[in-house]
Coordinates of N, CA and C in Angstrom, one line a residue:
M1 N 0.8 -1.2 0.0 CA 0.0 0.0 0.0 C 0.9 1.3 0.0
R2 N 0.6 2.2 -0.9 CA 1.4 3.4 -1.0 C 1.1 4.3 0.2
P3 N 2.2 4.8 0.8 CA 1.9 5.7 2.0 C 1.2 7.0 1.5
L4 N 0.4 7.5 2.4 CA -0.3 8.8 2.1 C 0.7 9.9 2.2
L5 N 1.6 9.9 3.1 CA 2.7 10.9 3.2 C 4.0 10.1 3.4
S6 N 5.0 10.6 2.7 CA 6.3 10.0 2.9 C 7.3 11.2 2.8
A7 N 8.3 11.1 3.7 CA 9.4 12.0 3.7 C 10.7 11.2 3.6
T8 N 11.6 11.5 2.8 CA 12.8 10.7 2.6 C 14.0 11.6 2.7
G9 N 14.9 11.3 3.6 CA 16.2 12.0 3.7 C 16.1 13.5 4.0
V10 N 15.1 13.9 4.8 CA 14.9 15.3 5.1 C 15.9 15.8 6.1
S11 N 16.6 16.8 5.7 CA 17.5 17.5 6.6 C 17.3 19.0 6.6
K12 N 17.5 19.6 7.8 CA 17.3 21.0 8.0 C 18.3 21.6 9.0
R13 N 19.0 22.6 8.6 CA 20.0 23.2 9.5 C 19.6 24.7 9.8
F14 N 19.8 25.1 11.0 CA 19.6 26.5 11.4 C 20.9 27.0 12.0
G15 N 21.7 27.7 11.2 CA 23.0 28.1 11.6 C 23.9 26.9 11.9
G16 N 24.3 26.8 13.1 CA 25.2 25.7 13.5 C 24.4 24.5 14.1
V17 N 23.1 24.6 14.1 CA 22.3 23.5 14.7 C 21.7 22.6 13.6
Q18 N 22.0 21.4 13.6 CA 21.4 20.4 12.7 C 20.0 20.0 13.3
A19 N 19.0 20.6 12.9 CA 17.6 20.4 13.4 C 17.1 19.0 13.0
L20 N 17.3 18.7 11.7 CA 16.9 17.4 11.1 C 18.1 16.8 10.4
D21 N 18.3 15.5 10.5 CA 19.4 14.9 9.9 C 18.9 13.6 9.2
A22 N 18.7 13.8 7.9 CA 18.3 12.6 7.0 C 17.1 11.8 7.6
V23 N 16.0 12.5 7.9 CA 14.9 11.9 8.5 C 14.0 11.2 7.5
D24 N 13.6 10.0 7.7 CA 12.6 9.3 6.9 C 11.3 9.2 7.7
L25 N 10.2 9.3 7.0 CA 8.9 9.2 7.7 C 7.9 8.6 6.6
S26 N 7.1 7.7 7.0 CA 6.1 7.1 6.1 C 4.8 6.9 6.9
I27 N 3.7 7.5 6.4 CA 2.4 7.5 7.1 C 1.4 6.7 6.2
A28 N 0.9 5.6 6.7 CA -0.1 4.8 6.0 C -1.5 5.4 6.0
P29 N -2.2 5.3 4.9 CA -3.6 5.9 4.9 C -4.5 5.2 6.0
G30 N -5.3 6.0 6.6 CA -6.2 5.4 7.6 C -5.6 5.2 9.0
H31 N -4.3 5.6 9.2 CA -3.7 5.4 10.5 C -3.6 6.7 11.2
I32 N -3.4 6.5 12.6 CA -3.0 7.6 13.4 C -1.5 7.4 13.7
H33 N -0.7 8.3 13.2 CA 0.8 8.2 13.3 C 1.3 9.2 14.3
G34 N 2.0 8.7 15.4 CA 2.5 9.6 16.4 C 4.0 10.0 16.1
L35 N 4.3 11.2 16.4 CA 5.7 11.7 16.3 C 6.1 12.3 17.6
I36 N 7.0 11.6 18.3 CA 7.4 12.0 19.6 C 8.9 12.1 19.7
G37 N 9.3 12.7 20.9 CA 10.8 12.8 21.2 C 10.9 13.9 22.2
P38 N 12.1 13.9 22.9 CA 12.4 14.9 23.9 C 12.3 16.3 23.3
N39 N 12.3 17.3 24.2 CA 12.3 18.7 23.7 C 13.5 19.0 22.9
G40 N 13.3 19.6 21.8 CA 14.4 19.9 20.9 C 14.8 18.8 20.0
A41 N 14.0 17.7 19.9 CA 14.4 16.5 19.1 C 14.2 16.8 17.6
G42 N 13.5 17.8 17.3 CA 13.3 18.1 15.8 C 11.9 17.9 15.4
K43 N 11.0 17.6 16.3 CA 9.6 17.3 15.9 C 8.9 18.5 15.2
T44 N 9.0 19.6 15.8 CA 8.4 20.8 15.3 C 9.0 21.2 13.9
S45 N 10.3 21.1 13.9 CA 11.0 21.4 12.6 C 10.5 20.4 11.5
L46 N 10.4 19.1 11.8 CA 9.9 18.2 10.8 C 8.5 18.5 10.4
F47 N 7.7 18.8 11.4 CA 6.3 19.2 11.2 C 6.2 20.4 10.3
N48 N 7.0 21.4 10.5 CA 7.0 22.6 9.7 C 7.5 22.4 8.3
V49 N 8.4 21.4 8.1 CA 8.8 21.0 6.7 C 7.7 20.4 6.0
L50 N 7.0 19.4 6.7 CA 5.9 18.7 6.0 C 4.8 19.6 5.6
T51 N 4.5 20.7 6.4 CA 3.4 21.5 6.2 C 3.8 22.8 5.4
G52 N 5.1 22.9 5.0 CA 5.5 24.0 4.1 C 5.9 25.3 4.8
L53 N 6.0 25.3 6.1 CA 6.5 26.6 6.8 C 8.0 26.7 6.7
Y54 N 8.7 25.5 6.6 CA 10.1 25.5 6.4 C 10.4 24.7 5.1
H55 N 11.4 25.1 4.4 CA 11.9 24.3 3.2 C 13.1 23.5 3.7
A56 N 13.1 22.2 3.4 CA 14.2 21.3 3.8 C 15.4 21.7 3.0
D57 N 16.6 21.5 3.6 CA 17.8 21.7 2.9 C 18.1 20.6 1.9
T58 N 17.7 19.4 2.3 CA 17.8 18.2 1.4 C 16.6 17.3 1.7
G59 N 16.3 16.4 0.8 CA 15.3 15.4 1.0 C 14.0 15.8 0.2
T60 N 13.1 14.9 0.2 CA 11.8 15.1 -0.5 C 10.6 14.7 0.4
V61 N 9.5 15.4 0.1 CA 8.3 15.0 0.8 C 7.2 14.8 -0.3
Q62 N 6.4 13.8 -0.1 CA 5.3 13.5 -1.0 C 4.0 13.3 -0.2
I63 N 2.9 13.9 -0.8 CA 1.6 13.7 -0.2 C 0.8 13.0 -1.3
D64 N 0.3 11.8 -1.0 CA -0.5 11.0 -2.0 C 0.2 10.9 -3.4
G65 N 1.5 10.7 -3.4 CA 2.2 10.6 -4.6 C 2.7 11.9 -5.3
R66 N 2.3 13.0 -4.7 CA 2.7 14.3 -5.3 C 3.8 14.9 -4.5
I67 N 4.9 15.3 -5.1 CA 6.0 15.9 -4.5 C 5.7 17.3 -4.0
T68 N 5.8 17.5 -2.7 CA 5.4 18.8 -2.1 C 6.6 19.5 -1.5
S69 N 7.8 19.0 -1.7 CA 9.0 19.7 -1.2 C 9.1 21.1 -1.7
G70 N 9.3 22.1 -0.9 CA 9.4 23.5 -1.3 C 8.2 24.1 -1.8
V71 N 7.0 23.5 -1.6 CA 5.7 24.0 -2.1 C 5.2 24.9 -0.9
P72 N 4.6 26.1 -1.2 CA 4.0 26.9 -0.2 C 2.9 26.2 0.6
P73 N 2.6 26.7 1.8 CA 1.6 26.0 2.6 C 0.2 25.9 2.0
H74 N -0.3 26.9 1.3 CA -1.6 26.8 0.7 C -1.7 25.7 -0.4
E75 N -0.6 25.5 -1.1 CA -0.6 24.4 -2.0 C -0.5 23.0 -1.4
I76 N 0.1 23.0 -0.2 CA 0.1 21.7 0.6 C -1.3 21.4 1.1
V77 N -2.0 22.4 1.5 CA -3.4 22.2 2.0 C -4.2 21.7 0.8
A78 N -4.0 22.3 -0.4 CA -4.7 21.8 -1.6 C -4.4 20.4 -1.9
A79 N -3.1 20.0 -1.6 CA -2.7 18.6 -1.9 C -3.3 17.6 -0.9
G80 N -3.9 18.1 0.2 CA -4.6 17.2 1.1 C -4.1 17.2 2.6
L81 N -3.2 18.1 2.9 CA -2.7 18.1 4.3 C -3.1 19.4 5.0
S82 N -3.8 19.2 6.1 CA -4.3 20.4 6.9 C -3.7 20.2 8.3
R83 N -3.5 21.3 8.9 CA -2.8 21.3 10.2 C -3.5 22.2 11.3
T84 N -3.2 21.8 12.5 CA -3.5 22.8 13.6 C -2.1 23.2 14.2
F85 N -2.2 24.1 15.2 CA -0.9 24.7 15.7 C -0.9 24.4 17.2
Q86 N 0.3 24.4 17.8 CA 0.5 24.2 19.2 C -0.2 25.3 20.0
N87 N 0.0 26.5 19.5 CA -0.6 27.7 20.1 C -1.9 28.0 19.3
I88 N -3.0 28.0 20.0 CA -4.3 28.1 19.3 C -4.3 29.4 18.5
R89 N -4.7 29.4 17.3 CA -4.7 30.5 16.4 C -6.1 30.8 15.8
L90 N -7.0 30.9 16.7 CA -8.4 31.3 16.3 C -8.4 32.8 16.2
F91 N -9.4 33.3 15.5 CA -9.7 34.7 15.5 C -10.6 35.0 16.6
A92 N -10.1 35.6 17.7 CA -10.8 35.6 19.0 C -12.1 36.4 18.9
S93 N -12.1 37.4 18.0 CA -13.3 38.3 18.0 C -14.4 37.8 17.0
L94 N -14.1 36.8 16.2 CA -15.0 36.2 15.3 C -15.8 35.2 16.0
S95 N -17.0 34.9 15.4 CA -17.8 33.8 15.9 C -17.1 32.4 15.6
V96 N -17.5 31.4 16.4 CA -17.0 30.1 16.2 C -17.2 29.6 14.7
L97 N -18.4 29.8 14.2 CA -18.7 29.4 12.9 C -17.9 30.2 11.9
D98 N -17.7 31.5 12.0 CA -16.9 32.2 11.1 C -15.4 31.7 11.1
N99 N -14.9 31.3 12.2 CA -13.6 30.8 12.3 C -13.4 29.5 11.4
V100 N -14.5 28.7 11.4 CA -14.4 27.5 10.6 C -14.6 27.8 9.2
L101 N -15.4 28.8 8.9 CA -15.6 29.3 7.5 C -14.3 29.7 6.9
V102 N -13.4 30.3 7.7 CA -12.1 30.7 7.2 C -11.3 29.5 6.6
G103 N -11.4 28.4 7.3 CA -10.8 27.2 6.8 C -11.4 26.6 5.6
A104 N -12.7 26.9 5.4 CA -13.4 26.3 4.2 C -13.2 27.3 3.0
H105 N -12.7 28.4 3.2 CA -12.7 29.5 2.1 C -12.0 29.0 0.9
Q106 N -10.9 28.3 1.0 CA -10.1 27.9 -0.1 C -10.8 27.0 -1.1
S107 N -11.8 26.3 -0.6 CA -12.6 25.4 -1.4 C -13.7 26.0 -2.2
G108 N -13.9 27.3 -2.0 CA -14.9 28.1 -2.7 C -14.5 28.3 -4.2
R109 N -15.6 28.4 -5.0 CA -15.3 28.5 -6.4 C -15.7 29.9 -7.0
S110 N -16.6 30.7 -6.3 CA -17.1 31.9 -6.9 C -16.1 33.0 -6.8
G111 N -15.1 32.9 -6.0 CA -14.0 33.9 -5.9 C -14.4 35.1 -5.1
V112 N -13.4 36.0 -4.9 CA -13.7 37.2 -4.1 C -14.6 38.2 -4.8
L113 N -14.5 38.3 -6.1 CA -15.3 39.3 -6.8 C -16.8 38.8 -6.7
G114 N -17.0 37.5 -6.9 CA -18.4 37.1 -6.8 C -19.0 37.3 -5.4
A115 N -18.1 37.1 -4.4 CA -18.6 37.3 -3.0 C -18.9 38.8 -2.7
L116 N -18.1 39.7 -3.3 CA -18.3 41.1 -3.1 C -19.5 41.6 -3.8
L117 N -19.8 41.0 -5.0 CA -20.9 41.4 -5.8 C -22.2 40.8 -5.3
G118 N -22.0 39.7 -4.5 CA -23.2 39.0 -4.0 C -24.0 38.3 -5.1
S119 N -23.3 37.7 -6.0 CA -23.9 37.0 -7.1 C -24.7 35.8 -6.5
R120 N -25.7 35.3 -7.3 CA -26.5 34.2 -6.9 C -25.7 33.0 -6.6
A121 N -24.7 32.7 -7.4 CA -23.8 31.6 -7.2 C -23.0 31.7 -6.0
A122 N -22.5 32.9 -5.7 CA -21.8 33.2 -4.5 C -22.6 33.0 -3.3
R123 N -23.8 33.5 -3.3 CA -24.7 33.3 -2.1 C -25.0 31.9 -1.9
A124 N -25.3 31.1 -2.9 CA -25.6 29.7 -2.8 C -24.4 29.0 -2.2
E125 N -23.2 29.3 -2.7 CA -22.0 28.6 -2.2 C -21.8 29.0 -0.8
Q126 N -22.0 30.2 -0.4 CA -21.8 30.6 1.0 C -22.8 29.9 1.9
D127 N -24.0 29.8 1.5 CA -25.0 29.0 2.3 C -24.6 27.6 2.5
A128 N -24.1 27.0 1.4 CA -23.6 25.6 1.5 C -22.4 25.4 2.4
L129 N -21.5 26.4 2.3 CA -20.3 26.3 3.2 C -20.7 26.5 4.6
R130 N -21.6 27.4 4.9 CA -22.0 27.6 6.3 C -22.7 26.3 6.8
E131 N -23.5 25.7 6.0 CA -24.1 24.4 6.4 C -23.1 23.3 6.7
R132 N -22.1 23.3 5.8 CA -21.1 22.2 6.0 C -20.2 22.5 7.3
C133 N -19.9 23.8 7.5 CA -19.1 24.2 8.6 C -19.9 24.0 9.9
A134 N -21.2 24.2 9.9 CA -22.0 24.0 11.1 C -22.0 22.5 11.4
A135 N -22.0 21.7 10.4 CA -22.0 20.2 10.5 C -20.7 19.8 11.1
L136 N -19.6 20.4 10.7 CA -18.3 20.1 11.3 C -18.2 20.4 12.8
L137 N -18.8 21.5 13.1 CA -18.8 21.9 14.5 C -19.6 20.9 15.4
D138 N -20.7 20.4 14.8 CA -21.4 19.3 15.4 C -20.6 18.1 15.6
R139 N -19.8 17.8 14.5 CA -19.0 16.6 14.4 C -17.9 16.6 15.6
V140 N -17.4 17.8 15.9 CA -16.3 17.8 16.9 C -16.9 18.1 18.3
G141 N -18.2 18.3 18.4 CA -18.9 18.5 19.7 C -19.1 19.9 20.2
V142 N -19.0 20.9 19.3 CA -19.2 22.2 19.8 C -20.2 23.0 18.9
G143 N -21.1 22.2 18.3 CA -22.1 22.9 17.4 C -23.0 23.8 18.2
A144 N -23.2 23.6 19.5 CA -24.1 24.5 20.2 C -23.5 25.9 20.4
H145 N -22.2 26.0 20.2 CA -21.5 27.3 20.4 C -21.2 28.0 19.1
A146 N -21.8 27.6 18.0 CA -21.5 28.1 16.7 C -21.5 29.7 16.6
L147 N -22.5 30.3 17.3 CA -22.7 31.7 17.1 C -22.0 32.5 18.2
R148 N -21.3 31.8 19.2 CA -20.6 32.5 20.2 C -19.3 33.0 19.7
T149 N -18.7 34.0 20.3 CA -17.4 34.5 20.0 C -16.4 33.5 20.4
A150 N -15.4 33.3 19.6 CA -14.4 32.2 19.9 C -13.7 32.4 21.2
S151 N -13.5 33.6 21.6 CA -12.8 33.9 22.9 C -13.6 33.5 24.1
E152 N -14.9 33.3 24.0 CA -15.8 32.9 25.1 C -15.6 31.4 25.4
L153 N -15.1 30.6 24.5 CA -15.1 29.2 24.8 C -14.0 28.7 25.7
S154 N -14.2 27.6 26.3 CA -13.1 27.0 27.1 C -11.9 26.6 26.3
Y155 N -10.8 26.4 26.9 CA -9.6 26.0 26.2 C -9.8 24.8 25.4
G156 N -10.4 23.7 26.0 CA -10.6 22.5 25.3 C -11.5 22.7 24.1
D157 N -12.6 23.5 24.2 CA -13.5 23.7 23.1 C -12.9 24.5 22.0
Q158 N -12.0 25.4 22.4 CA -11.2 26.2 21.3 C -10.4 25.2 20.5
R159 N -9.8 24.2 21.2 CA -9.0 23.2 20.4 C -9.9 22.5 19.4
R160 N -11.1 22.2 19.8 CA -12.1 21.5 19.0 C -12.4 22.4 17.8
V161 N -12.6 23.7 18.0 CA -12.9 24.6 16.9 C -11.8 24.6 15.9
E162 N -10.5 24.6 16.4 CA -9.4 24.6 15.5 C -9.3 23.3 14.7
I163 N -9.7 22.2 15.3 CA -9.7 21.0 14.5 C -10.8 21.0 13.5
A164 N -12.0 21.6 13.8 CA -13.1 21.8 12.8 C -12.6 22.6 11.7
R165 N -11.9 23.7 12.0 CA -11.4 24.6 10.9 C -10.4 23.9 10.0
A166 N -9.6 23.0 10.6 CA -8.7 22.3 9.7 C -9.4 21.3 8.9
L167 N -10.5 20.7 9.5 CA -11.3 19.7 8.7 C -12.1 20.4 7.6
A168 N -12.3 21.7 7.7 CA -13.1 22.4 6.7 C -12.4 22.4 5.4
A169 N -11.1 22.2 5.4 CA -10.3 22.2 4.1 C -10.4 20.8 3.5
T170 N -11.2 19.9 4.0 CA -11.4 18.5 3.5 C -10.0 17.8 3.3
P171 N -9.2 17.7 4.3 CA -7.9 17.1 4.1 C -8.0 15.6 4.0
K172 N -7.0 15.0 3.4 CA -6.7 13.6 3.4 C -6.0 13.2 4.7
L173 N -5.1 14.1 5.1 CA -4.3 13.9 6.3 C -4.4 15.2 7.2
L174 N -4.8 14.9 8.5 CA -4.9 16.0 9.5 C -3.7 15.9 10.4
A175 N -2.9 17.0 10.4 CA -1.7 17.1 11.2 C -1.9 17.9 12.5
L176 N -1.7 17.3 13.6 CA -2.1 18.0 14.9 C -0.8 18.3 15.7
D177 N -0.6 19.5 16.0 CA 0.6 19.9 16.8 C 0.2 20.1 18.2
E178 N 0.6 19.2 19.1 CA 0.3 19.2 20.5 C -1.1 19.5 20.8
P179 N -2.1 18.7 20.3 CA -3.5 19.1 20.5 C -3.9 18.9 22.0
A180 N -3.2 18.1 22.8 CA -3.6 18.0 24.2 C -2.9 18.9 25.1
A181 N -2.1 19.8 24.6 CA -1.3 20.7 25.5 C -2.3 21.6 26.2
G182 N -2.1 21.7 27.5 CA -2.9 22.5 28.4 C -4.3 21.9 28.7
M183 N -4.6 20.7 28.3 CA -5.9 20.1 28.6 C -5.8 19.4 29.9
N184 N -7.0 19.4 30.6 CA -7.1 18.6 31.8 C -7.4 17.1 31.4
P185 N -7.4 16.2 32.4 CA -7.5 14.8 32.0 C -8.9 14.5 31.3
S186 N -10.0 15.1 31.7 CA -11.2 14.8 31.1 C -11.3 15.4 29.7
E187 N -10.6 16.5 29.4 CA -10.6 17.1 28.1 C -9.7 16.2 27.2
T188 N -8.6 15.7 27.8 CA -7.7 14.8 27.0 C -8.4 13.5 26.6
D189 N -9.2 12.9 27.5 CA -10.0 11.7 27.2 C -11.0 12.0 26.1
A190 N -11.6 13.2 26.1 CA -12.6 13.5 25.1 C -11.9 13.7 23.8
L191 N -10.7 14.3 23.8 CA -9.9 14.5 22.6 C -9.6 13.1 22.0
R192 N -9.1 12.2 22.8 CA -8.8 10.8 22.4 C -10.0 10.2 21.6
E193 N -11.2 10.3 22.2 CA -12.4 9.8 21.6 C -12.6 10.4 20.2
L194 N -12.5 11.7 20.2 CA -12.7 12.5 18.9 C -11.7 12.0 17.8
L195 N -10.4 11.9 18.2 CA -9.4 11.5 17.2 C -9.7 10.1 16.7
Q196 N -10.0 9.2 17.6 CA -10.3 7.8 17.2 C -11.5 7.8 16.3
S197 N -12.5 8.6 16.5 CA -13.7 8.6 15.6 C -13.3 9.2 14.3
L198 N -12.5 10.1 14.2 CA -12.0 10.7 12.9 C -11.3 9.6 12.1
R199 N -10.4 8.9 12.8 CA -9.7 7.8 12.2 C -10.7 6.7 11.7
D200 N -11.7 6.4 12.5 CA -12.7 5.4 12.2 C -13.5 5.8 10.9
D201 N -13.6 7.1 10.7 CA -14.3 7.7 9.5 C -13.4 7.6 8.3
G202 N -12.1 7.2 8.4 CA -11.2 7.1 7.3 C -10.2 8.1 7.2
L203 N -10.2 9.1 8.1 CA -9.2 10.2 8.0 C -7.8 9.7 8.5
T204 N -6.7 10.1 7.9 CA -5.4 9.8 8.4 C -4.9 11.0 9.3
L205 N -4.2 10.7 10.4 CA -3.8 11.7 11.3 C -2.3 11.6 11.6
L206 N -1.6 12.7 11.7 CA -0.3 12.8 12.2 C -0.3 13.6 13.5
L207 N 0.2 13.0 14.6 CA 0.1 13.6 15.9 C 1.4 13.9 16.5
I208 N 1.8 15.1 16.8 CA 2.9 15.5 17.6 C 2.4 15.7 19.0
E209 N 2.9 15.0 20.0 CA 2.3 15.1 21.3 C 3.3 14.8 22.4
H210 N 3.4 15.6 23.5 CA 4.3 15.2 24.6 C 3.6 14.2 25.5
D211 N 2.3 14.1 25.5 CA 1.6 13.1 26.3 C 1.9 11.7 25.8
V212 N 2.9 11.1 26.2 CA 3.3 9.8 25.7 C 2.2 8.7 25.9
K213 N 1.5 8.8 27.1 CA 0.4 7.9 27.4 C -0.7 8.0 26.3
L214 N -1.0 9.2 25.9 CA -2.0 9.4 24.9 C -1.5 8.8 23.6
V215 N -0.3 9.1 23.2 CA 0.2 8.6 21.9 C 0.2 7.1 21.9
M216 N 0.7 6.5 22.9 CA 0.8 5.0 23.0 C -0.5 4.3 23.0
G217 N -1.5 5.0 23.5 CA -2.8 4.4 23.6 C -3.7 4.7 22.4
L218 N -3.2 5.6 21.5 CA -4.1 6.1 20.4 C -3.5 5.7 19.0
C219 N -2.2 5.8 18.9 CA -1.6 5.7 17.6 C -1.4 4.2 17.1
D220 N -1.5 4.1 15.8 CA -1.2 2.8 15.1 C 0.3 2.6 15.0
R221 N 1.0 3.7 14.8 CA 2.5 3.6 14.6 C 3.1 4.9 15.2
V222 N 4.3 4.8 15.6 CA 5.0 5.9 16.3 C 6.4 6.0 15.7
T223 N 6.8 7.3 15.4 CA 8.2 7.6 15.1 C 8.8 8.4 16.2
V224 N 10.0 8.1 16.5 CA 10.7 8.8 17.6 C 11.9 9.5 17.1
L225 N 12.0 10.8 17.4 CA 13.2 11.6 17.0 C 14.0 12.0 18.2
D226 N 15.3 12.1 18.0 CA 16.2 12.6 19.1 C 17.4 13.3 18.4
F227 N 17.6 14.5 18.8 CA 18.7 15.3 18.2 C 18.6 15.3 16.7
G228 N 17.4 15.4 16.1 CA 17.2 15.5 14.7 C 17.2 14.2 13.9
R229 N 17.4 13.1 14.6 CA 17.5 11.8 13.9 C 16.4 10.9 14.3
C230 N 15.9 10.0 13.4 CA 14.9 9.0 13.8 C 15.6 7.9 14.5
I231 N 15.2 7.6 15.7 CA 15.9 6.6 16.5 C 15.0 5.3 16.7
A232 N 13.7 5.5 16.3 CA 12.8 4.3 16.4 C 11.6 4.6 15.6
D233 N 11.0 3.5 15.0 CA 9.7 3.6 14.2 C 9.1 2.3 14.3
G234 N 7.8 2.3 14.7 CA 7.1 1.0 14.7 C 5.8 1.1 15.5
T235 N 5.3 0.0 15.9 CA 4.0 0.0 16.7 C 4.4 0.5 18.1
P236 N 3.3 1.0 18.8 CA 3.6 1.5 20.1 C 4.3 0.5 21.0
D237 N 3.9 -0.8 21.0 CA 4.5 -1.8 21.8 C 6.0 -1.9 21.5
T238 N 6.3 -1.9 20.2 CA 7.7 -2.0 19.8 C 8.5 -0.8 20.2
V239 N 8.0 0.4 20.0 CA 8.7 1.6 20.4 C 8.9 1.7 21.9
R240 N 7.9 1.4 22.7 CA 8.1 1.6 24.1 C 9.1 0.7 24.7
R241 N 9.5 -0.4 24.0 CA 10.5 -1.3 24.5 C 11.9 -1.0 23.9
D242 N 12.0 -0.1 23.0 CA 13.3 0.2 22.3 C 14.3 0.8 23.3
P243 N 15.4 0.2 23.5 CA 16.4 0.8 24.5 C 16.8 2.3 24.1
R244 N 16.8 2.6 22.8 CA 17.2 4.0 22.5 C 16.1 4.9 22.9
V245 N 14.9 4.5 22.8 CA 13.8 5.4 23.2 C 13.8 5.6 24.8
I246 N 14.0 4.5 25.5 CA 14.1 4.5 26.9 C 15.2 5.5 27.3
E247 N 16.3 5.4 26.7 CA 17.5 6.2 27.0 C 17.2 7.7 26.7
A248 N 16.5 8.0 25.6 CA 16.2 9.3 25.2 C 15.3 10.0 26.2
Y249 N 14.4 9.2 26.7 CA 13.4 9.8 27.6 C 13.8 9.7 29.1
L250 N 14.5 8.7 29.4 CA 14.8 8.4 30.9 C 16.3 8.5 31.2
G251 N 17.1 8.6 30.2 CA 18.6 8.6 30.5 C 19.0 9.9 31.0
S252 N 20.3 10.1 31.3 CA 20.8 11.3 31.9 C 20.7 12.4 30.9
G253 N 21.1 12.2 29.6 CA 21.0 13.1 28.5 C 21.1 14.6 28.9
E254 N 21.9 15.3 28.1 CA 22.0 16.7 28.2 C 20.7 17.4 27.7
P255 N 20.4 18.6 28.3 CA 19.2 19.2 27.8 C 19.2 19.5 26.3
H256 N 18.1 19.3 25.6 CA 18.0 19.5 24.2 C 17.7 21.0 24.0
T257 N 18.1 21.5 22.8 CA 17.8 22.9 22.5 C 17.2 22.9 21.1
E258 N 16.2 23.6 20.8 CA 15.6 23.7 19.5 C 15.7 25.1 19.0
P259 N 16.1 25.3 17.7 CA 16.3 26.6 17.2 C 15.0 27.4 17.1
A260 N 15.0 28.7 17.2 CA 13.8 29.4 17.0 C 13.3 29.3 15.6
A261 N 11.9 29.3 15.5 CA 11.3 29.2 14.2 C 11.6 30.4 13.3

């Protein structure tokens, strides 16, 4: 089976720091794939290469067979990869529904001029987009808050809105950057159930997460980075027993440093 996303030999240097060193990654369709490692291991750097915020110095990235190395983020979204961010990036003064509509905008066909002129086609398209975005909010469990201002929602619900906005781009692969960060245990449990249900619906997910318990209990496959290199890749059971992973997380190890974005 062809991977939905593959990265081969990806390297990235920031000044004197080798953030990524010939990293390979392969994500199978319909899987939840975890990406873990100590602070500064290169997880965010790899994530940003995959999603187009960084250009790799060497190596290639493919999404569903299409080479996306060096492609700008909006083209990567069009290729089928949508992402969330570690720090929530909602428009605080907009309604919850309008935040999700932002994510759906790229799929519109009538264009800015049609929207400004209020053409019949543009109005019909906008109505359809609003209906689809409202359904996505229901899907992630915050449909009742659609007309509230985003800043009014709890932290966990804001995370759900961000996921709904990413889903509005109809991705083949949803990449989540620390989605459980700052959540309490009940919110984390609810997030686990949501992500499992998205996978059960056929969506592929890439998960960067410091909550190793969440990753090991949720993911089909896990890749571990340390100092910019892949030190393990396999099922959660295989990875948790790998001596290199145990050393990276539990050994004496010097503190890791990650370059500024």
